[in-house]
Amino acid sequence: MGLRNDMGRRDDTGRRDTAVHRTAGGALIMRAGSPRTGAAARFAEPADFDRMQACYLNCWTPNQLTGSQQTTVQQAGTSDRAAVPTRIHVIDYDESHVAERVIDDVPELAALSGSPSIAWINVEGLSDRPRIEALARTVRLHTLTLEDILNGDLRPKLEDYGDYLFVTAKMLEVDQVSQRIVVDQLSLVLGASFVISAQEHPGDPFDPVRSRIRTAAGRIRRSGPDYLVYALLDLTVDQYFAVVDWIGDRIEHLDEQMAGNERPELLRVLYQLKRDLIFLRRAVNPLRDVVAGLRHAETDKIRESTTPYLRDLFEHLVQVSERIDTYRDLLAGVQDMYVSRMSNRTNTVMKIIAVFSSIFLPLNFITGVFGMNFEFMPLLHSHWGVLAAFGCMLVVVLVMLGYFRRRRWI
């Protein structure tokens, strides 16, 4: 059995199903199947692409396309945080029992500190700073850890405070209505008998973990809090696969649009996708270092039995990173193809202009010669002079067109 069978999303070899197909522009799209990707993250209808393109072109004005706003990433601000009430949900479990409750009075958590069971304390909403500070005092968190939890825009990192490990990561999700990547910071505290997970907004991908705890499925009830941290990070990484697939679908349809269309706004959509991939890369690569640090951490918080699962998680982060690099290369190829097509079109127009200029150059010479104010000039006073001039011009045009055709210039 593969390592990931306990998570319920891998086959017996622990690998994802992979599909490879070619777009209309000739680019290869590689997509690894992920049950968490689902139909909602799959992109197949042209109307979805049109809605996404409209969002790209209308969500930002030219003056707003600066800095971090040059992406379709949506991250909550301070006003959004204030609108989300703080909710503390606790799941206390061991191999033989499980209990859930919502904590209104933070000192109630003190009773869990000496319990041999594992307490998963999930905090949704960071608006109530006094409650979060009381929680930090109850479990004896460092003031720097508290500030990092309350700061919603941190780079993924791992810190060892001796009594506990502190981990931050980015939770990503695709909003299918607004066609944006919704970002929320996940803060994890791994203690001797507890795990704290904190996020700004309600709603997370952790329902499968809650279900396995309630039903005693898999090994999560028989494992320590370090395995719970692994399970939460694993579901977070599965969301990365869904987001990367979402961007890959848009690259595919953008390639199809550019294959038969040279609208300048498509190039703007391409640049937006490149910025989205840069943002994903900044979220994934540091987390890969975090997982590597957990694997090799010299602490008793990470058990040896959890190390193989962390190694498996690290490999999946490497896969996400490689697919991001692949899509960046595909976007570069689409951009080069678009620029090359525009260049060829410009060259064609310039060639036609050059042909007309070359034809009219001798005609201008002939009219210029006969337009000089000389009294004595051949054919100047002849009745056939005009016809002779036009005939000469016609012969010159036909000769030049025949020459250009023979050289295959036209």
Coordinates of C-alpha atoms in Angstrom, one line a residue:
M1 CA 0.0 0.0 0.0
G2 CA 1.2 3.5 -0.8
L3 CA 2.0 6.0 1.9
R4 CA -0.9 8.2 0.8
N5 CA -3.6 5.5 1.0
D6 CA -4.4 6.7 4.6
M7 CA -5.2 10.1 3.1
G8 CA -7.6 8.5 0.7
R9 CA -6.4 10.2 -2.5
R10 CA -3.7 8.0 -3.9
D11 CA -3.6 4.7 -5.7
D12 CA -1.6 1.7 -4.5
T13 CA 1.6 3.1 -5.8
G14 CA 1.1 6.4 -4.1
R15 CA 1.1 8.3 -7.4
R16 CA -1.4 10.5 -9.1
D17 CA -2.9 9.7 -12.5
T18 CA -1.4 11.9 -15.2
A19 CA -2.9 13.0 -18.5
V20 CA -1.0 14.7 -21.3
H21 CA -2.6 16.3 -24.3
R22 CA -1.7 18.9 -26.9
T23 CA -3.4 22.3 -27.3
A24 CA -4.4 23.9 -30.6
G25 CA -1.1 25.9 -30.7
G26 CA 0.9 22.8 -30.3
A27 CA 1.8 23.2 -26.6
L28 CA 1.8 20.1 -24.3
I29 CA -0.4 20.3 -21.2
M30 CA 0.5 17.9 -18.4
R31 CA -2.2 17.4 -15.7
A32 CA -2.0 15.1 -12.7
G33 CA -5.4 13.9 -11.5
S34 CA -6.3 15.0 -8.0
P35 CA -9.6 14.2 -6.3
R36 CA -9.5 17.5 -4.6
T37 CA -9.3 19.2 -7.9
G38 CA -12.8 18.0 -8.8
A39 CA -15.2 19.3 -11.5
A40 CA -15.3 22.7 -10.0
A41 CA -11.6 23.3 -10.7
R42 CA -11.7 21.7 -14.1
F43 CA -12.1 24.1 -17.0
A44 CA -13.7 22.9 -20.2
E45 CA -16.3 25.4 -21.4
P46 CA -15.4 28.4 -23.6
A47 CA -17.9 30.5 -21.6
D48 CA -15.7 29.9 -18.5
F49 CA -12.7 31.2 -20.4
D50 CA -14.6 34.3 -21.6
R51 CA -15.7 35.0 -18.0
M52 CA -12.1 34.6 -16.8
Q53 CA -10.9 36.9 -19.6
A54 CA -13.5 39.5 -18.7
C55 CA -12.3 39.4 -15.1
Y56 CA -8.7 39.8 -16.2
L57 CA -9.6 42.8 -18.4
N58 CA -12.1 44.5 -16.1
C59 CA -11.1 43.7 -12.5
W60 CA -8.1 46.1 -12.7
T61 CA -7.8 49.5 -14.2
P62 CA -4.4 50.5 -15.8
N63 CA -3.5 52.6 -12.7
Q64 CA -4.2 49.7 -10.4
L65 CA -1.9 47.2 -12.2
T66 CA 1.1 47.8 -10.0
G67 CA 3.0 45.6 -7.6
S68 CA 1.1 42.7 -6.0
Q69 CA -2.2 43.8 -7.6
Q70 CA -1.0 42.7 -11.0
T71 CA -2.5 39.2 -10.4
T72 CA -5.9 37.7 -10.0
V73 CA -5.0 36.8 -6.4
Q74 CA -7.5 38.0 -3.9
Q75 CA -6.3 38.5 -0.3
A76 CA -8.3 39.9 2.5
G77 CA -7.4 43.3 4.0
T78 CA -7.9 44.7 7.4
S79 CA -11.5 45.6 6.9
D80 CA -12.3 42.0 5.8
R81 CA -10.6 40.6 8.9
A82 CA -12.6 42.9 11.2
A83 CA -15.8 41.5 9.7
V84 CA -15.0 37.9 10.6
P85 CA -15.7 37.0 14.2
T86 CA -13.2 34.8 16.0
R87 CA -14.3 31.2 16.5
I88 CA -12.3 28.6 18.5
H89 CA -13.2 25.0 17.7
V90 CA -11.5 22.2 19.7
I91 CA -11.3 18.5 18.8
D92 CA -9.9 16.5 21.7
Y93 CA -9.1 12.9 20.7
D94 CA -7.1 9.8 21.3
E95 CA -7.3 6.3 20.1
S96 CA -10.4 5.5 22.2
H97 CA -12.5 8.7 22.3
V98 CA -13.1 12.0 20.5
A99 CA -14.9 15.1 21.8
E100 CA -15.7 18.4 20.0
R101 CA -16.8 21.7 21.3
V102 CA -16.6 25.4 20.6
I103 CA -14.7 27.4 23.2
D104 CA -16.2 30.7 24.4
D105 CA -14.0 31.0 27.5
V106 CA -10.3 30.6 26.6
P107 CA -9.3 29.5 30.2
E108 CA -11.2 26.3 29.5
L109 CA -8.3 25.3 27.4
A110 CA -6.1 25.1 30.4
A111 CA -7.8 21.8 31.4
L112 CA -6.5 20.3 28.1
S113 CA -2.8 21.1 28.9
G114 CA -2.3 18.1 31.2
S115 CA -4.5 15.7 29.2
P116 CA -2.8 12.7 27.6
S117 CA -5.1 13.1 24.6
I118 CA -4.4 15.3 21.6
A119 CA -6.2 18.7 21.3
W120 CA -6.7 20.2 17.9
I121 CA -7.5 23.9 18.4
N122 CA -8.7 25.5 15.2
V123 CA -9.1 29.3 15.3
E124 CA -11.2 30.9 12.5
G125 CA -11.1 34.7 12.3
L126 CA -8.4 37.0 13.9
S127 CA -10.5 40.0 14.7
D128 CA -10.8 39.3 18.5
R129 CA -7.2 40.1 19.4
P130 CA -7.8 39.8 23.2
R131 CA -9.1 36.2 22.9
I132 CA -6.2 35.2 20.7
E133 CA -3.8 36.8 23.2
A134 CA -5.5 34.9 26.0
L135 CA -5.1 31.7 24.0
A136 CA -1.4 32.4 23.5
R137 CA -0.9 32.9 27.2
T138 CA -2.8 29.7 28.0
V139 CA -0.5 27.5 25.8
R140 CA 2.5 29.7 26.5
L141 CA 3.3 31.0 23.0
H142 CA 6.1 33.5 22.4
T143 CA 5.0 37.1 21.6
L144 CA 6.7 36.8 18.2
T145 CA 4.6 33.8 17.4
L146 CA 1.5 35.7 18.4
E147 CA 2.5 38.6 16.1
D148 CA 3.1 36.2 13.3
I149 CA -0.3 34.6 13.7
L150 CA -2.0 38.0 13.6
N151 CA 0.1 39.1 10.6
G152 CA -1.8 37.8 7.5
D153 CA 0.9 38.2 4.9
L154 CA 3.9 36.1 5.9
R155 CA 6.3 34.0 3.8
P156 CA 6.0 30.3 4.6
K157 CA 8.5 29.5 7.4
L158 CA 9.4 27.1 10.2
E159 CA 10.5 28.2 13.6
D160 CA 11.6 26.1 16.6
Y161 CA 10.8 27.6 20.0
G162 CA 11.8 24.6 22.0
D163 CA 8.5 23.8 23.6
Y164 CA 6.7 23.9 20.2
L165 CA 7.2 24.3 16.4
F166 CA 5.7 27.2 14.5
V167 CA 4.8 26.8 10.8
T168 CA 3.2 29.2 8.4
A169 CA 1.8 28.4 4.9
K170 CA -0.5 29.8 2.2
M171 CA -3.9 28.3 1.7
L172 CA -5.0 28.8 -1.9
E173 CA -8.4 28.2 -3.4
V174 CA -10.1 29.1 -6.7
D175 CA -13.2 31.1 -6.5
Q176 CA -15.2 29.9 -9.5
V177 CA -17.5 32.9 -9.5
S178 CA -15.0 35.7 -9.5
Q179 CA -12.3 33.6 -11.3
R180 CA -9.7 34.5 -8.7
I181 CA -7.3 32.8 -6.4
V182 CA -8.3 33.3 -2.8
V183 CA -5.4 33.4 -0.4
D184 CA -5.5 32.8 3.4
Q185 CA -2.6 32.4 5.7
L186 CA -2.4 29.2 7.7
S187 CA -0.5 29.3 11.0
L188 CA 0.3 26.0 12.8
V189 CA 1.6 25.5 16.3
L190 CA 2.8 21.9 17.1
G191 CA 3.1 21.3 20.8
A192 CA 3.7 18.2 22.8
S193 CA 0.0 17.3 23.0
F194 CA -1.8 20.0 21.0
V195 CA -2.0 21.5 17.5
I196 CA -3.2 25.1 16.9
S197 CA -4.3 26.0 13.4
A198 CA -5.2 29.7 12.8
Q199 CA -6.7 31.3 9.7
E200 CA -8.4 34.6 8.9
H201 CA -11.5 33.3 7.2
P202 CA -14.0 30.5 7.9
G203 CA -13.9 27.6 5.5
D204 CA -10.9 25.4 4.9
P205 CA -10.0 22.1 3.2
F206 CA -9.6 20.2 6.4
D207 CA -13.0 18.5 6.6
P208 CA -11.5 15.1 5.5
V209 CA -9.2 15.3 8.5
R210 CA -12.1 16.0 10.8
S211 CA -14.1 13.1 9.3
R212 CA -11.2 10.7 9.9
I213 CA -10.8 11.8 13.5
R214 CA -14.6 11.4 14.1
T215 CA -14.8 7.9 12.5
A216 CA -11.3 6.7 13.6
A217 CA -10.4 6.0 9.9
G218 CA -6.8 5.5 9.0
R219 CA -4.0 6.0 11.5
I220 CA -4.7 9.6 12.6
R221 CA -6.3 8.6 15.9
R222 CA -3.3 6.3 16.7
S223 CA -0.7 8.9 15.8
G224 CA 0.6 11.9 17.5
P225 CA 0.1 15.7 16.9
D226 CA 2.9 15.7 14.3
Y227 CA 0.9 13.5 12.1
L228 CA -2.1 15.9 12.4
V229 CA 0.2 18.7 11.2
Y230 CA 1.3 16.6 8.3
A231 CA -2.4 15.8 7.4
L232 CA -3.3 19.5 7.5
L233 CA -0.3 20.5 5.3
D234 CA -1.1 17.6 2.9
L235 CA -4.6 18.9 2.3
T236 CA -3.1 22.4 1.8
V237 CA -0.8 21.1 -0.9
D238 CA -3.7 19.3 -2.6
Q239 CA -5.2 22.7 -3.0
Y240 CA -2.1 23.8 -4.8
F241 CA -2.6 21.0 -7.4
A242 CA -6.1 22.3 -7.9
V243 CA -5.0 25.9 -8.4
V244 CA -2.1 24.9 -10.8
D245 CA -4.6 22.8 -12.8
W246 CA -6.9 25.8 -13.0
I247 CA -4.1 28.0 -14.3
G248 CA -3.1 25.2 -16.7
D249 CA -6.6 25.1 -18.2
R250 CA -6.5 28.8 -18.8
I251 CA -3.1 28.6 -20.5
E252 CA -4.6 25.9 -22.8
H253 CA -7.6 28.0 -23.7
L254 CA -5.5 31.1 -24.1
D255 CA -3.2 29.2 -26.5
E256 CA -6.3 28.2 -28.5
Q257 CA -7.6 31.8 -28.5
M258 CA -4.2 33.2 -29.6
A259 CA -3.9 30.5 -32.4
G260 CA -6.7 32.3 -34.4
N261 CA -6.8 35.7 -32.9
E262 CA -4.3 38.6 -32.5
R263 CA -6.2 40.8 -30.1
P264 CA -3.8 42.9 -28.0
E265 CA -5.9 42.2 -24.8
L266 CA -5.0 38.5 -25.0
L267 CA -1.4 39.5 -24.4
R268 CA -2.5 41.3 -21.3
V269 CA -4.2 38.1 -20.1
L270 CA -1.0 36.2 -20.7
Y271 CA 1.0 38.7 -18.5
Q272 CA -1.6 38.2 -15.8
L273 CA -1.2 34.5 -15.8
K274 CA 2.6 34.9 -15.6
R275 CA 2.1 37.0 -12.5
D276 CA -0.2 34.4 -11.0
L277 CA 2.5 31.7 -11.6
I278 CA 5.1 33.9 -10.0
F279 CA 2.8 34.3 -6.9
L280 CA 2.3 30.5 -6.7
R281 CA 6.0 29.9 -7.0
R282 CA 6.6 32.2 -4.0
A283 CA 4.0 30.3 -2.0
V284 CA 5.2 26.8 -2.9
N285 CA 9.0 26.9 -2.9
P286 CA 9.3 28.3 0.7
L287 CA 6.9 25.7 1.9
R288 CA 9.0 23.0 0.3
D289 CA 11.9 24.2 2.5
V290 CA 9.6 24.2 5.5
V291 CA 8.7 20.5 4.9
A292 CA 12.3 19.7 4.4
G293 CA 13.0 21.4 7.8
L294 CA 10.3 19.3 9.5
R295 CA 11.9 16.1 8.1
H296 CA 15.3 16.9 9.4
A297 CA 14.3 18.9 12.6
E298 CA 16.3 17.9 15.6
T299 CA 13.3 17.9 18.0
D300 CA 11.2 15.3 19.8
K301 CA 8.0 17.0 18.3
I302 CA 8.5 15.1 15.0
R303 CA 8.4 11.3 15.5
E304 CA 10.4 9.0 13.3
S305 CA 7.1 7.3 12.1
T306 CA 5.9 10.6 10.6
T307 CA 9.1 11.2 8.6
P308 CA 8.1 9.0 5.6
Y309 CA 4.9 10.9 5.2
L310 CA 6.8 14.2 5.3
R311 CA 9.1 12.9 2.6
D312 CA 6.1 12.0 0.5
L313 CA 4.7 15.5 1.1
F314 CA 8.0 17.0 0.1
E315 CA 7.9 15.1 -3.2
H316 CA 4.5 16.4 -4.0
L317 CA 5.6 20.0 -3.4
V318 CA 8.5 19.3 -5.8
Q319 CA 5.9 18.1 -8.3
V320 CA 3.9 21.3 -7.9
S321 CA 7.0 23.4 -8.3
E322 CA 8.0 21.6 -11.4
R323 CA 4.6 22.0 -12.9
I324 CA 4.6 25.7 -12.2
D325 CA 8.0 25.9 -14.0
T326 CA 6.5 23.9 -16.9
Y327 CA 3.5 26.3 -17.2
R328 CA 5.9 29.3 -17.1
D329 CA 7.8 27.8 -20.0
L330 CA 4.5 27.1 -21.9
L331 CA 3.4 30.7 -21.3
A332 CA 6.8 31.9 -22.6
G333 CA 6.2 29.7 -25.7
V334 CA 2.7 31.1 -26.2
Q335 CA 4.1 34.6 -25.9
D336 CA 6.9 33.9 -28.3
M337 CA 4.4 32.5 -30.8
Y338 CA 2.1 35.5 -30.5
V339 CA 5.0 38.0 -30.9
S340 CA 6.3 35.9 -33.9
R341 CA 2.9 36.0 -35.5
M342 CA 2.6 39.7 -35.0
S343 CA 6.1 40.2 -36.4
N344 CA 5.3 38.0 -39.5
R345 CA 2.1 40.0 -40.0
T346 CA 4.1 43.3 -39.8
N347 CA 6.7 41.9 -42.2
T348 CA 3.9 40.9 -44.7
V349 CA 2.4 44.4 -44.5
M350 CA 5.9 46.0 -45.0
K351 CA 6.5 43.7 -48.0
I352 CA 3.3 44.8 -49.7
I353 CA 4.2 48.4 -49.0
A354 CA 7.7 47.9 -50.4
V355 CA 6.3 46.3 -53.6
F356 CA 4.0 49.2 -54.2
S357 CA 6.8 51.7 -53.5
S358 CA 9.1 49.8 -55.9
I359 CA 6.4 49.9 -58.6
F360 CA 5.6 53.6 -58.2
L361 CA 9.3 54.6 -58.1
P362 CA 9.9 54.3 -61.9
L363 CA 6.5 55.8 -62.5
N364 CA 7.4 58.8 -60.5
F365 CA 10.6 59.1 -62.5
I366 CA 8.7 59.0 -65.8
T367 CA 6.2 61.6 -64.7
G368 CA 9.0 63.7 -63.2
V369 CA 10.9 63.7 -66.5
F370 CA 7.9 64.7 -68.6
G371 CA 6.9 67.3 -66.0
M372 CA 10.1 69.3 -66.5
N373 CA 9.6 72.8 -68.1
F374 CA 11.7 72.3 -71.2
E375 CA 10.4 73.6 -74.5
F376 CA 12.3 71.1 -76.7
M377 CA 11.6 67.5 -75.5
P378 CA 10.7 64.4 -77.5
L379 CA 7.0 63.6 -77.7
L380 CA 6.2 66.8 -75.8
H381 CA 4.1 68.3 -78.6
S382 CA 3.0 65.0 -80.1
H383 CA -0.6 63.9 -80.2
W384 CA 0.6 60.4 -79.1
G385 CA 2.8 61.6 -76.3
V386 CA 0.4 60.9 -73.5
L387 CA -0.5 57.5 -74.8
A388 CA 3.2 56.7 -75.2
A389 CA 3.9 57.8 -71.6
F390 CA 1.0 55.7 -70.2
G391 CA 2.1 52.7 -72.3
C392 CA 5.6 53.0 -71.0
M393 CA 4.3 53.1 -67.4
L394 CA 2.1 50.0 -68.0
V395 CA 5.1 48.1 -69.5
V396 CA 7.2 49.0 -66.5
V397 CA 4.5 47.9 -64.0
L398 CA 4.0 44.5 -65.8
V399 CA 7.7 43.9 -66.0
M400 CA 8.2 44.6 -62.3
L401 CA 5.2 42.4 -61.3
G402 CA 6.5 39.6 -63.4
Y403 CA 10.0 39.9 -61.8
F404 CA 8.6 40.0 -58.3
R405 CA 6.4 36.9 -59.0
R406 CA 9.4 35.0 -60.5
R407 CA 11.5 35.8 -57.4
R408 CA 8.5 34.8 -55.2
W409 CA 8.4 38.1 -53.4
I410 CA 4.7 38.3 -53.9

